Short mmCIF file of C-alpha atoms in Angstrom, two decimals:
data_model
loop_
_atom_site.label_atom_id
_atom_site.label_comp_id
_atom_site.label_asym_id
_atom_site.label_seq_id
_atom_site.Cartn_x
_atom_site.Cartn_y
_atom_site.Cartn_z
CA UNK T 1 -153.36 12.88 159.82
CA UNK T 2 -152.48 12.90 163.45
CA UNK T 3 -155.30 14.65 164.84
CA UNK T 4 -153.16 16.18 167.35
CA UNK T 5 -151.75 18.03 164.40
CA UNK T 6 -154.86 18.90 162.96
CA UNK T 7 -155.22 22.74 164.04
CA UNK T 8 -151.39 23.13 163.01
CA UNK T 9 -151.48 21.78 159.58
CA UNK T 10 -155.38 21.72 158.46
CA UNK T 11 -156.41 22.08 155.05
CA UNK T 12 -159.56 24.63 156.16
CA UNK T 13 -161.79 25.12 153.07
CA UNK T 14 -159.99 23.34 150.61
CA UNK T 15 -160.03 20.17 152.82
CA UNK T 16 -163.44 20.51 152.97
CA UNK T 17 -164.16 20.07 149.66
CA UNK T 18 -161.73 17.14 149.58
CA UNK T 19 -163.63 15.54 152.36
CA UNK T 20 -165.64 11.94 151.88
CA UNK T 21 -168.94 14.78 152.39
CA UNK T 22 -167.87 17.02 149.99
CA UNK T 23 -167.15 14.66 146.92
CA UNK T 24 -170.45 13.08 147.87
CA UNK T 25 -172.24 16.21 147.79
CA UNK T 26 -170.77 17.19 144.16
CA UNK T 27 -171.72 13.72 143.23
CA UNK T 28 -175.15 14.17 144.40
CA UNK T 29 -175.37 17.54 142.36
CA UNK T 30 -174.60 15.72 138.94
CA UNK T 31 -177.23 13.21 139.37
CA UNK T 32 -179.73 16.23 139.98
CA UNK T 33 -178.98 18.21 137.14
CA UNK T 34 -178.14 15.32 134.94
CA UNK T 35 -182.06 14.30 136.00
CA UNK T 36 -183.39 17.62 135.58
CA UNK T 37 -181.66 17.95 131.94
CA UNK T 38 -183.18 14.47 130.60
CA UNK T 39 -186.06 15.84 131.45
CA UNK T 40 -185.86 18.70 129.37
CA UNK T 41 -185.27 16.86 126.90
CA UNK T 42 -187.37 14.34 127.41
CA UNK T 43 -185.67 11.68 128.07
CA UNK T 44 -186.90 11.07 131.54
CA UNK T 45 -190.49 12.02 133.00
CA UNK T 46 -190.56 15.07 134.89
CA UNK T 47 -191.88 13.64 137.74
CA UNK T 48 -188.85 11.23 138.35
CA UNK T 49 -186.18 14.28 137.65
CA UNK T 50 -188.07 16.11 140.37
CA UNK T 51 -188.29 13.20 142.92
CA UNK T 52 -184.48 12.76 141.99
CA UNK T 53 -183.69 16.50 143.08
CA UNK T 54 -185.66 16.00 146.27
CA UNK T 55 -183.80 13.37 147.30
CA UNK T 56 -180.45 13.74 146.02
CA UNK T 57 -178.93 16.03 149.13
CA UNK T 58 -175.81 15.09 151.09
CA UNK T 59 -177.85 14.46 154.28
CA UNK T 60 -180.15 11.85 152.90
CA UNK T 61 -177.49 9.86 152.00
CA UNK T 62 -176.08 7.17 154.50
CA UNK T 63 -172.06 7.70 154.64
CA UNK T 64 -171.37 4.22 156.94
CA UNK T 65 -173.87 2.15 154.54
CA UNK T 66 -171.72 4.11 151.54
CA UNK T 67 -168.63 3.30 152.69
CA UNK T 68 -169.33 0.02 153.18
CA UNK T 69 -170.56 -0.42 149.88
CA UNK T 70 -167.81 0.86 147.84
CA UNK T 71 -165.36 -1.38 150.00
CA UNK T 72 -167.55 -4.27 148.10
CA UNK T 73 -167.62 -2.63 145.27
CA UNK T 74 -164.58 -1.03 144.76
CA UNK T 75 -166.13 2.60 144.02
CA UNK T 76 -168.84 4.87 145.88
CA UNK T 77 -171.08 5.49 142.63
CA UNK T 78 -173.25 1.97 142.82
CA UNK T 79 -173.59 2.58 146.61
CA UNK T 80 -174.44 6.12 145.90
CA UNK T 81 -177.37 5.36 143.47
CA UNK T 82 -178.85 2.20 145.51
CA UNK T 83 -179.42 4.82 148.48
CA UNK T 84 -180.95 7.41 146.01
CA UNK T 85 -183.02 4.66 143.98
CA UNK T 86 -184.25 3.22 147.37
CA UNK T 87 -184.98 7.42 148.39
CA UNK T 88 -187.47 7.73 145.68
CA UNK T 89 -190.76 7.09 145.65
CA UNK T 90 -192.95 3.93 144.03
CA UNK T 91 -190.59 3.65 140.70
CA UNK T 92 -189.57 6.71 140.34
CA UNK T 93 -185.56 5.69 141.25
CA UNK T 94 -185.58 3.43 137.78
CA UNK T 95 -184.59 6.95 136.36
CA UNK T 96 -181.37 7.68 138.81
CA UNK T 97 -178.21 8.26 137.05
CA UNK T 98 -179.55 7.45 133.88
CA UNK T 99 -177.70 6.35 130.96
CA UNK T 100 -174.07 7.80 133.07
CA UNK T 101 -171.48 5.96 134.17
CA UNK T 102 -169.17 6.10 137.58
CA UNK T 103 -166.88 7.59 136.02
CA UNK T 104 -168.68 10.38 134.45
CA UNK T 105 -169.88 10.78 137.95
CA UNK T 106 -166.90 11.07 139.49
CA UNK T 107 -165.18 13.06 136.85
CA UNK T 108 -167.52 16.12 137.36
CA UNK T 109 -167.14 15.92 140.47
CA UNK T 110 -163.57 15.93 140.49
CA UNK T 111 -163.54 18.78 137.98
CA UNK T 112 -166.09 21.04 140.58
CA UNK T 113 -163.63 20.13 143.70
CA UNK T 114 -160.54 21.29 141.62
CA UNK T 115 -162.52 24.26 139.92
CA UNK T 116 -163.89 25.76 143.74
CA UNK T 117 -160.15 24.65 145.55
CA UNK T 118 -158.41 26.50 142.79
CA UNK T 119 -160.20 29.21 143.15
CA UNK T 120 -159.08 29.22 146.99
CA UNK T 121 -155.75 29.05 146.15
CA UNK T 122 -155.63 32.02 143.60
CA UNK T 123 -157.44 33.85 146.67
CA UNK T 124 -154.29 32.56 148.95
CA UNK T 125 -151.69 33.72 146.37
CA UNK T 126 -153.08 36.98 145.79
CA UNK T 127 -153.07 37.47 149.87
CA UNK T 128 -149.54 36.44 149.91
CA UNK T 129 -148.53 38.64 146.77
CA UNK T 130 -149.91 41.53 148.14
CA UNK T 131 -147.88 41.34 151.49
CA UNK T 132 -144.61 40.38 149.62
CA UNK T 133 -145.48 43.56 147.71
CA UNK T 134 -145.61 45.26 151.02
CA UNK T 135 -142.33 44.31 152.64
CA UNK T 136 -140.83 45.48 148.93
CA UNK T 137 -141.92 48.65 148.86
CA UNK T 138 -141.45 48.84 152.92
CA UNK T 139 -138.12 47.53 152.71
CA UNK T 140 -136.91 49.27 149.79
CA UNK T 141 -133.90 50.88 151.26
CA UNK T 142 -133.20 48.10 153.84
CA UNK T 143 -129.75 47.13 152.90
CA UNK T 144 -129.41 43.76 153.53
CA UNK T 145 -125.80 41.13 152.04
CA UNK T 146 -127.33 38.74 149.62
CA UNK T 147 -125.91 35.79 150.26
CA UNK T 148 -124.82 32.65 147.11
CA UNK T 149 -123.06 29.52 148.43
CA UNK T 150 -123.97 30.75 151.31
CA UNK T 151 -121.52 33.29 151.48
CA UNK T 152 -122.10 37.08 151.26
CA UNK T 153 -121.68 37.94 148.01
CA UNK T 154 -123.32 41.66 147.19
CA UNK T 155 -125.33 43.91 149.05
CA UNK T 156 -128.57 43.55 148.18
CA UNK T 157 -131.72 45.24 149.79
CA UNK T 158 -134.77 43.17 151.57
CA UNK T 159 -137.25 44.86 149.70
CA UNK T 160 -135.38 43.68 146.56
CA UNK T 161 -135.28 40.32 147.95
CA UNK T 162 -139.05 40.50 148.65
CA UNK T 163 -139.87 41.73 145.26
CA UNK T 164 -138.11 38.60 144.00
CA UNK T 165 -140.15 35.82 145.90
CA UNK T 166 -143.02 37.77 144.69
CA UNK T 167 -142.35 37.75 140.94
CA UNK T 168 -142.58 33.89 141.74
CA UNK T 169 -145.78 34.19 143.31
CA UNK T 170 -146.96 36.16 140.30
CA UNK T 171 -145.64 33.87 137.69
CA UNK T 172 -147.87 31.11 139.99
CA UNK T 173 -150.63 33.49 139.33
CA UNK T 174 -150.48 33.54 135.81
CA UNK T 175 -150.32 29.48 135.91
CA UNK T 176 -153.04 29.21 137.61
CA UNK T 177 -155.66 31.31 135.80
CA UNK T 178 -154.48 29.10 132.61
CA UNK T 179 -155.08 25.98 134.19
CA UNK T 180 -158.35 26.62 136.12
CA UNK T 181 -159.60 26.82 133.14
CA UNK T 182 -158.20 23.52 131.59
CA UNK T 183 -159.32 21.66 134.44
CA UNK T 184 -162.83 22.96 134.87
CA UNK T 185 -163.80 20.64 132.34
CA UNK T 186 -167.32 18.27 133.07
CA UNK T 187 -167.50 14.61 131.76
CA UNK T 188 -169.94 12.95 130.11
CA UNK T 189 -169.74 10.26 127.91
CA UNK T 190 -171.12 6.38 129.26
CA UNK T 191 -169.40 3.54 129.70
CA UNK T 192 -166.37 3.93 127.20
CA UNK T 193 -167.10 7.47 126.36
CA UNK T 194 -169.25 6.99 123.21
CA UNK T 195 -172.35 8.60 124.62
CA UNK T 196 -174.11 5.10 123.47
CA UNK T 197 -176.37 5.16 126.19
CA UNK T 198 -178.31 8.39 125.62
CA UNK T 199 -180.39 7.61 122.56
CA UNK T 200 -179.01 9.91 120.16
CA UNK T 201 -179.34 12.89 122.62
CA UNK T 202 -175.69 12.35 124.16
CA UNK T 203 -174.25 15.89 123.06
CA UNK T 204 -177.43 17.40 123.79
CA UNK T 205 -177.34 15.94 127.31
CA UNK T 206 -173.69 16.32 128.06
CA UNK T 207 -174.08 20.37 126.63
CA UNK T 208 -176.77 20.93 128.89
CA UNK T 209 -175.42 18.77 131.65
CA UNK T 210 -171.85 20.61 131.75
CA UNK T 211 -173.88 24.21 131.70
CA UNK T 212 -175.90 23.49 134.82
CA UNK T 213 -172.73 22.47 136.50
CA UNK T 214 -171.00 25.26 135.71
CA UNK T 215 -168.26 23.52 133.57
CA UNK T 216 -166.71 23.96 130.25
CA UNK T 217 -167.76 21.01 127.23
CA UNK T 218 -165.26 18.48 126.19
CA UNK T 219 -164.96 18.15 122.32
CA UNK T 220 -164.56 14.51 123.49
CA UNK T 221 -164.43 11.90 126.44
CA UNK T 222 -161.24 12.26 128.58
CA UNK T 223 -161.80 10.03 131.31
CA UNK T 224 -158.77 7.72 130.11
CA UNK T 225 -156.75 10.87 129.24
CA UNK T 226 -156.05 11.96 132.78
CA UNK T 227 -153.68 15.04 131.77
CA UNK T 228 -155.94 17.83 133.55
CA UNK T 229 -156.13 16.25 136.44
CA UNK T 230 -152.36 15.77 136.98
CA UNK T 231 -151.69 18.89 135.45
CA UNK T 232 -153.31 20.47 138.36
CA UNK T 233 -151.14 18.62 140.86
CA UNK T 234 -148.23 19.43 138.85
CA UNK T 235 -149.11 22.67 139.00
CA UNK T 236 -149.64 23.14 143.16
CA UNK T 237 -146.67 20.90 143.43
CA UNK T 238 -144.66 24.38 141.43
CA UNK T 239 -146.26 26.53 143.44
CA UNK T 240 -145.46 24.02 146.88
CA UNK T 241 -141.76 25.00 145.44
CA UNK T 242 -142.15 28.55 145.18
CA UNK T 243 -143.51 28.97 148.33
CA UNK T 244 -141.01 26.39 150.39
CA UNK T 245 -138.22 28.40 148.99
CA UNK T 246 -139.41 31.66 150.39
CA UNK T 247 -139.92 29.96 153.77
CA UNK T 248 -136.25 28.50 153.13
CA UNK T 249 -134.85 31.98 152.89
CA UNK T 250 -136.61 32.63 155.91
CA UNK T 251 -135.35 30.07 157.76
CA UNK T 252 -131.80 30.77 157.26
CA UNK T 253 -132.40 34.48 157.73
CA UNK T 254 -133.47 33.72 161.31
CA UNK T 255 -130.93 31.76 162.69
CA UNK T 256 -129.29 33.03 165.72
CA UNK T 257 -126.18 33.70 164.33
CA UNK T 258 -128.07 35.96 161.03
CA UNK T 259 -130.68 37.19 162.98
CA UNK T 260 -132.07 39.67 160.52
CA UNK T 261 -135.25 38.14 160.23
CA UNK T 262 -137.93 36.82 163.41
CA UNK T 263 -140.91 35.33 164.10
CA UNK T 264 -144.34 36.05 166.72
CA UNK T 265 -142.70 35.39 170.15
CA UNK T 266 -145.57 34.17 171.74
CA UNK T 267 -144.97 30.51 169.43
CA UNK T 268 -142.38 27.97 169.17
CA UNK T 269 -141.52 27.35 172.71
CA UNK T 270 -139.30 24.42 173.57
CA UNK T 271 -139.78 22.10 176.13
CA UNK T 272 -136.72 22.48 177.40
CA UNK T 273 -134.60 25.52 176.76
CA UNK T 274 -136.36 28.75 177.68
CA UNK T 275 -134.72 30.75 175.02
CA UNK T 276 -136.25 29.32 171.76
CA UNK T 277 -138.43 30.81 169.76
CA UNK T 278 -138.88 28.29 166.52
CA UNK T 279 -139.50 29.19 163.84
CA UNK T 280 -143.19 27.06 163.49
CA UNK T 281 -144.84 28.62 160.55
CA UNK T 282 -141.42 28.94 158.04
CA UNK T 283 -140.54 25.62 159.10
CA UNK T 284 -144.35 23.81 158.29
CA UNK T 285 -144.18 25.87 154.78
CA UNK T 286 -140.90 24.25 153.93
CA UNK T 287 -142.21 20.58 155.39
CA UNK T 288 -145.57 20.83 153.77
CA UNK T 289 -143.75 21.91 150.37
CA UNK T 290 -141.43 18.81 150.56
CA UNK T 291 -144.68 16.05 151.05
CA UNK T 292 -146.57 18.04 148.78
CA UNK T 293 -143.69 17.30 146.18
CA UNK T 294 -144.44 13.41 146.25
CA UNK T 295 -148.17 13.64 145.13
CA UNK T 296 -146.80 14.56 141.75
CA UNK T 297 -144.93 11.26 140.87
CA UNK T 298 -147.83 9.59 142.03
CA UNK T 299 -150.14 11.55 139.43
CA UNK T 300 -147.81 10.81 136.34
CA UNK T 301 -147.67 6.64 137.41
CA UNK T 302 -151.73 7.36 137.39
CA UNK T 303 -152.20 8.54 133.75
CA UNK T 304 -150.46 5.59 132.44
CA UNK T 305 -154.28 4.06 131.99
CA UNK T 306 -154.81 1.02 130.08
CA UNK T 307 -156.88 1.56 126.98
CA UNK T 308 -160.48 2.98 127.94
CA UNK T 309 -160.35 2.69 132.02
CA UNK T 310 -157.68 0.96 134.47
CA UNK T 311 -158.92 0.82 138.27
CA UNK T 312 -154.99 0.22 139.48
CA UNK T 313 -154.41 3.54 138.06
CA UNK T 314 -157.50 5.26 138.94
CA UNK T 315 -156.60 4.12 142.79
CA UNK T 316 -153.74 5.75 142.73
CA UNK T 317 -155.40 9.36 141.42
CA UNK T 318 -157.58 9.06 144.35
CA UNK T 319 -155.37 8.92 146.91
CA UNK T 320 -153.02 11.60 145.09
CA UNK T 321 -155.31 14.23 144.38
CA UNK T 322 -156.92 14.96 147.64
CA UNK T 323 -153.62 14.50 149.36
CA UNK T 324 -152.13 17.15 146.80
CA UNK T 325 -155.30 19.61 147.75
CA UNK T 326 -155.60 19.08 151.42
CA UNK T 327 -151.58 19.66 151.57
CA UNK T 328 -151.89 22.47 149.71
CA UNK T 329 -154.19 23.84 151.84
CA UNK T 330 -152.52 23.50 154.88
CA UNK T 331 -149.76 24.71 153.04
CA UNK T 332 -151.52 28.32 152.17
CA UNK T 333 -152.44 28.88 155.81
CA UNK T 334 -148.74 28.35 157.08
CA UNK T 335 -147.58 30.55 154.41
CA UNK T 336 -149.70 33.01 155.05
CA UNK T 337 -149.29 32.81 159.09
CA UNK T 338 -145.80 32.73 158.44
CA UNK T 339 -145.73 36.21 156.49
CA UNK T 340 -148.02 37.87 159.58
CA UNK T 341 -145.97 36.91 161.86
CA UNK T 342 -142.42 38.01 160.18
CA UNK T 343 -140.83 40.59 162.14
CA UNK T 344 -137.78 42.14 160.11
CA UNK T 345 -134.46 43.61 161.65
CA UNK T 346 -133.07 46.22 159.19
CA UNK T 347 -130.62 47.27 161.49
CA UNK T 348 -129.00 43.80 162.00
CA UNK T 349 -129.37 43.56 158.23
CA UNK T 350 -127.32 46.58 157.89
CA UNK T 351 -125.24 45.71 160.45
CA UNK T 352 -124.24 41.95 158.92
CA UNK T 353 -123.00 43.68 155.63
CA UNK T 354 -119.94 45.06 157.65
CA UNK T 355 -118.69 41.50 158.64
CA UNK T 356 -116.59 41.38 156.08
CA UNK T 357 -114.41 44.50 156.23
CA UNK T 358 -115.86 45.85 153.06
CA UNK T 359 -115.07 42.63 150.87
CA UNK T 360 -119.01 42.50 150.44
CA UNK T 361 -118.14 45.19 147.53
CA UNK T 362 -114.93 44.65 146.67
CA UNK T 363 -116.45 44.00 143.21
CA UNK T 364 -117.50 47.54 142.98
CA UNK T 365 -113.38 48.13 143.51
CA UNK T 366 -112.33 45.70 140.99
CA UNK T 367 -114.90 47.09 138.38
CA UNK T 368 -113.06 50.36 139.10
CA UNK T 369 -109.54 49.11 138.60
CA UNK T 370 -110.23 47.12 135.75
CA UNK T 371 -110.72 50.75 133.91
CA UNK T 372 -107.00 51.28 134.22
CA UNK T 373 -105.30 47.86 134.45
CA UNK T 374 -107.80 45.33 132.64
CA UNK T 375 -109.92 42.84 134.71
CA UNK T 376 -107.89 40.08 134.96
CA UNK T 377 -105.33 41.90 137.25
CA UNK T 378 -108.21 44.23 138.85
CA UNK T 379 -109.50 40.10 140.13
CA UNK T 380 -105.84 39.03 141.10
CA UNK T 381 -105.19 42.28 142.63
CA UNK T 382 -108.71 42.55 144.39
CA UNK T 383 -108.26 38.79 145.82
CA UNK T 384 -105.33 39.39 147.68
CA UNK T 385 -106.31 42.37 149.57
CA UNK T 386 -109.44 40.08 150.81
CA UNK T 387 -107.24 37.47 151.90
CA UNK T 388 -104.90 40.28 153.34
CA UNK T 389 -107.80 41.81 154.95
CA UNK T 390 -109.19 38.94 156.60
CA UNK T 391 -105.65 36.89 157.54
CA UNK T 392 -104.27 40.47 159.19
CA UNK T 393 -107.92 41.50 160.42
CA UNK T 394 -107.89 44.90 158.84
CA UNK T 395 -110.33 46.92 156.87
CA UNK T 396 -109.79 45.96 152.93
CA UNK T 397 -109.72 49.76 152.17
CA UNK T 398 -106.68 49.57 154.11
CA UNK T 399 -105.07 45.88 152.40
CA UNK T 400 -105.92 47.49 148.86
CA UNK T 401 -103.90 50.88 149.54
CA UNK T 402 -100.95 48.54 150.84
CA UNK T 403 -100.71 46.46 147.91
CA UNK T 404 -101.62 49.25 145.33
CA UNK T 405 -99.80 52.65 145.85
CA UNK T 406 -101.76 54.33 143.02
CA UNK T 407 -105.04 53.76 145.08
CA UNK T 408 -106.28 56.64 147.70
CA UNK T 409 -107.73 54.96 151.21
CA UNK T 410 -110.42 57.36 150.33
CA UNK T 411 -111.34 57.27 147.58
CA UNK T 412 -111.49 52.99 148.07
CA UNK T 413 -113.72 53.72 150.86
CA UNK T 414 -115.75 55.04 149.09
CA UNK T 415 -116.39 52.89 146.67
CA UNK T 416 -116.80 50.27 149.34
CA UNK T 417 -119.71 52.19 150.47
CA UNK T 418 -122.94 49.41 150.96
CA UNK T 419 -125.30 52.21 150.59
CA UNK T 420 -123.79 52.66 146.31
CA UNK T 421 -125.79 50.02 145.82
CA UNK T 422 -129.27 50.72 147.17
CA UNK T 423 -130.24 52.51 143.30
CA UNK T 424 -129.89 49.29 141.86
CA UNK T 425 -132.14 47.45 144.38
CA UNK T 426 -134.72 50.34 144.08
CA UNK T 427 -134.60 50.59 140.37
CA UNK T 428 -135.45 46.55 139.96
CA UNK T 429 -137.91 46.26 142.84
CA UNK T 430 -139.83 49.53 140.64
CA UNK T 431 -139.28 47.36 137.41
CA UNK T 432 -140.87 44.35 138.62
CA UNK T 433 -143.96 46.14 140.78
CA UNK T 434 -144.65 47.70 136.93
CA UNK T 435 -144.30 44.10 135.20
CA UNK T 436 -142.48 42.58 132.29
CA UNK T 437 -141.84 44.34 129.36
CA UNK T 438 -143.33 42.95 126.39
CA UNK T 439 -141.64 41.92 123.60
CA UNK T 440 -141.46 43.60 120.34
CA UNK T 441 -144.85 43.86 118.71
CA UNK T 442 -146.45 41.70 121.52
CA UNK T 443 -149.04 43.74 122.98
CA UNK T 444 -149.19 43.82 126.89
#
């Protein structure tokens, strides 16, 4: 990243743990408990397991030396171990990372960055849900002309649009908690997964292992079967979408010429005309949403994996899955930013539903009609008094009574009346605060 960009679009925590010192650190903390379980067991003197846990801490370990290592080597694990092998005292290294391989290594560690970031997001979503939930219930009655095409098409209220982008969020939620689990899944299994190495104690070792770290047991090696992984990706990469379309509603609600939504003033100056006040956090949520996207192409090319490992592949993960955490961290913050800093104009809301003359609920008339004269000629008769209304500027209360002698000005206006359809808006924004309904026989 530009590093003049870095306050604006920072990852914060979950960048952290997507940093070069936080994978090492995670690293570090399987080679101590994998030391300190083989010695449980036996497998290992104590003495070495102890030495092992002394030494194995992030600032012991030499990131320059590391890096240049693994630019030999093509991977930080060999590196890793020289440093802690040299760390130990007299011989007591020969028992570092014993009977593992990098990519068990490197695995776990993966699976306790993704288990801790995930965790951060669900704490991001449930911040964001929560103030969706607010402007729903705040906004309840704010009438407001929902818009498809781009055109007005009913009223709707903000509060029911609100309630909408949050049964999104929600439905995120309810991903998520299903694949944290998934992915918080430990590795341990040698060079080609057959726990060969570990002298008949491999599913002892790798049950122990994966219950000091803190992470669920695989029934069997999946370091070629990278599905949780990229199912993680695929997953931020839905919620990138869920999240850059609420910031793309928000966008087009605060143009100048819609005005019903605005932003802190105090941001988004221009360096050139005094009036502008952009729009910085909506429009980083919708650009942050759109690179996010890319990381999950790149995680489907990397689970094509030849046979038992495939470092062309494996490359490729690397790259894609910190990029797909550290821009969904930045991501989060924007979001969130951009919510505290929404300022909402009801009254212009209001206000934009009479642009039309009334043609914003002309359905509501044609609903009416098509009681008496069927709906085919309720639409035919309906669509001329719009064009009427608009081509002769007049209200469409008063282009319906022209064409129609059987209809009362009054009575049309009426039924043209915004505020008929606030019940509706109320009555779904209440539905979805209580939840689905569950089907027949499925309990809640």
């Amino acid at each position: 990243m530009n590093q003049l960009f870095s306050y604006l679009h920072d990852g914060g925590a979950i960048a952290d743990i997507f940093s070069e010192k936080g994978f090492v650190d995670r690293c570090l903390r399987f080679e101590r408990e994998l030391a300190g379980v083989q010695a449980g067991l036996g497998l290992i003197p104590r003495e070495a397991a102890d030495e092992i846990r002394r030494v194995a801490l992030i600032d012991n370990i030499d990131l320059v030396q590391l890096k240049q290592k693994t630019r030999l080597v093509g991977l930080p694990v060999v590196g890793l171990v020289s440093q802690l092998v040299g760390l130990c005292r007299g011989d007591l290294g020969q028992y570092v990372h014993y009977g593992a391989t990098t990519q068990d290594v490197m695995d776990c560690a993966l699976a306790l960055q993704m288990q801790e970031a995930l965790a951060l997001v669900g704490d991001s979503l449930s911040y964001i849900s929560a103030r969706l939930d607010d402007l729903a219930v705040s906004h309840q009655g704010s009438i407001q002309a929902g818009r498809t095409n781009q055109q007005h098409a009913l009223p709707i209220t903000f509060g029911f649009k609100a309630a909408v982008w949050n049964s999104g969020v929600r439905r995120q939620m309810n991903r998520l908690d299903q694949v944290q689990r998934r992915v918080a899944t430990g590795q341990l299994g040698g060079a080609v997964g057959t726990l060969a190495s570990f002298s008949g104690a491999g599913h002892e070792t790798r049950r122990c292992l994966m219950q000091e770290l803190g992470l669920d047991e695989p029934a069997i090696a999946w370091h070629c079967m990278r599905d949780g992984p990229t199912e993680a990706v695929l997953l931020l990469s839905q919620i990138a979408a869920t999240l850059g379309k609420i910031g793309r509603d928000m966008l087009m609600l605060s143009s100048t010429e819609v005005g019903e939504l605005a932003f802190a003033a105090d941001r988004g100056a221009s360096s050139t005309m005094p009036q502008k006040n952009n729009p910085v956090a909506a429009s980083s949520v919708v650009a942050l949403s759109r690179m996010l996207f890319h990381t999950a192409p790149m995680m489907l090319d990397a689970s094509l994996v030849e046979n038992e490992r495939s470092l062309d592949s494996w490359y490729v993960e690397l790259h894609a899955v910190p990029q797909c955490f550290c821009l969904m961290g930045a991501l989060l913050g924007q979001a969130r930013t951009m919510l505290e800093e929404l300022v909402v104009d009801a009254a212009r809301m209001a206000g934009n539903t009479a642009m039309t003359a009334g043609a914003i609920v002309s359905e509501t008339v044609q609903m009416e009609l098509a009681r008496s004269i069927g709906l085919n000629r309720a639409h035919e008769l309906v669509a001329r008094a719009c064009q009427k209304s608009k081509a002769d500027e007049i209200p469409l209360a008063a282009a319906l009574t022209g064409l129609h002698v059987g209809l009362d000005e009054t009575t049309v206006a009426s039924l043209l009346d915004v505020a008929r359809h606030l019940p509706f808006c109320v009555r779904e924004v209440e539905a979805a605060r209580l939840g689905p309904t569950p089907a027949s026989g499925v309990p809640a």
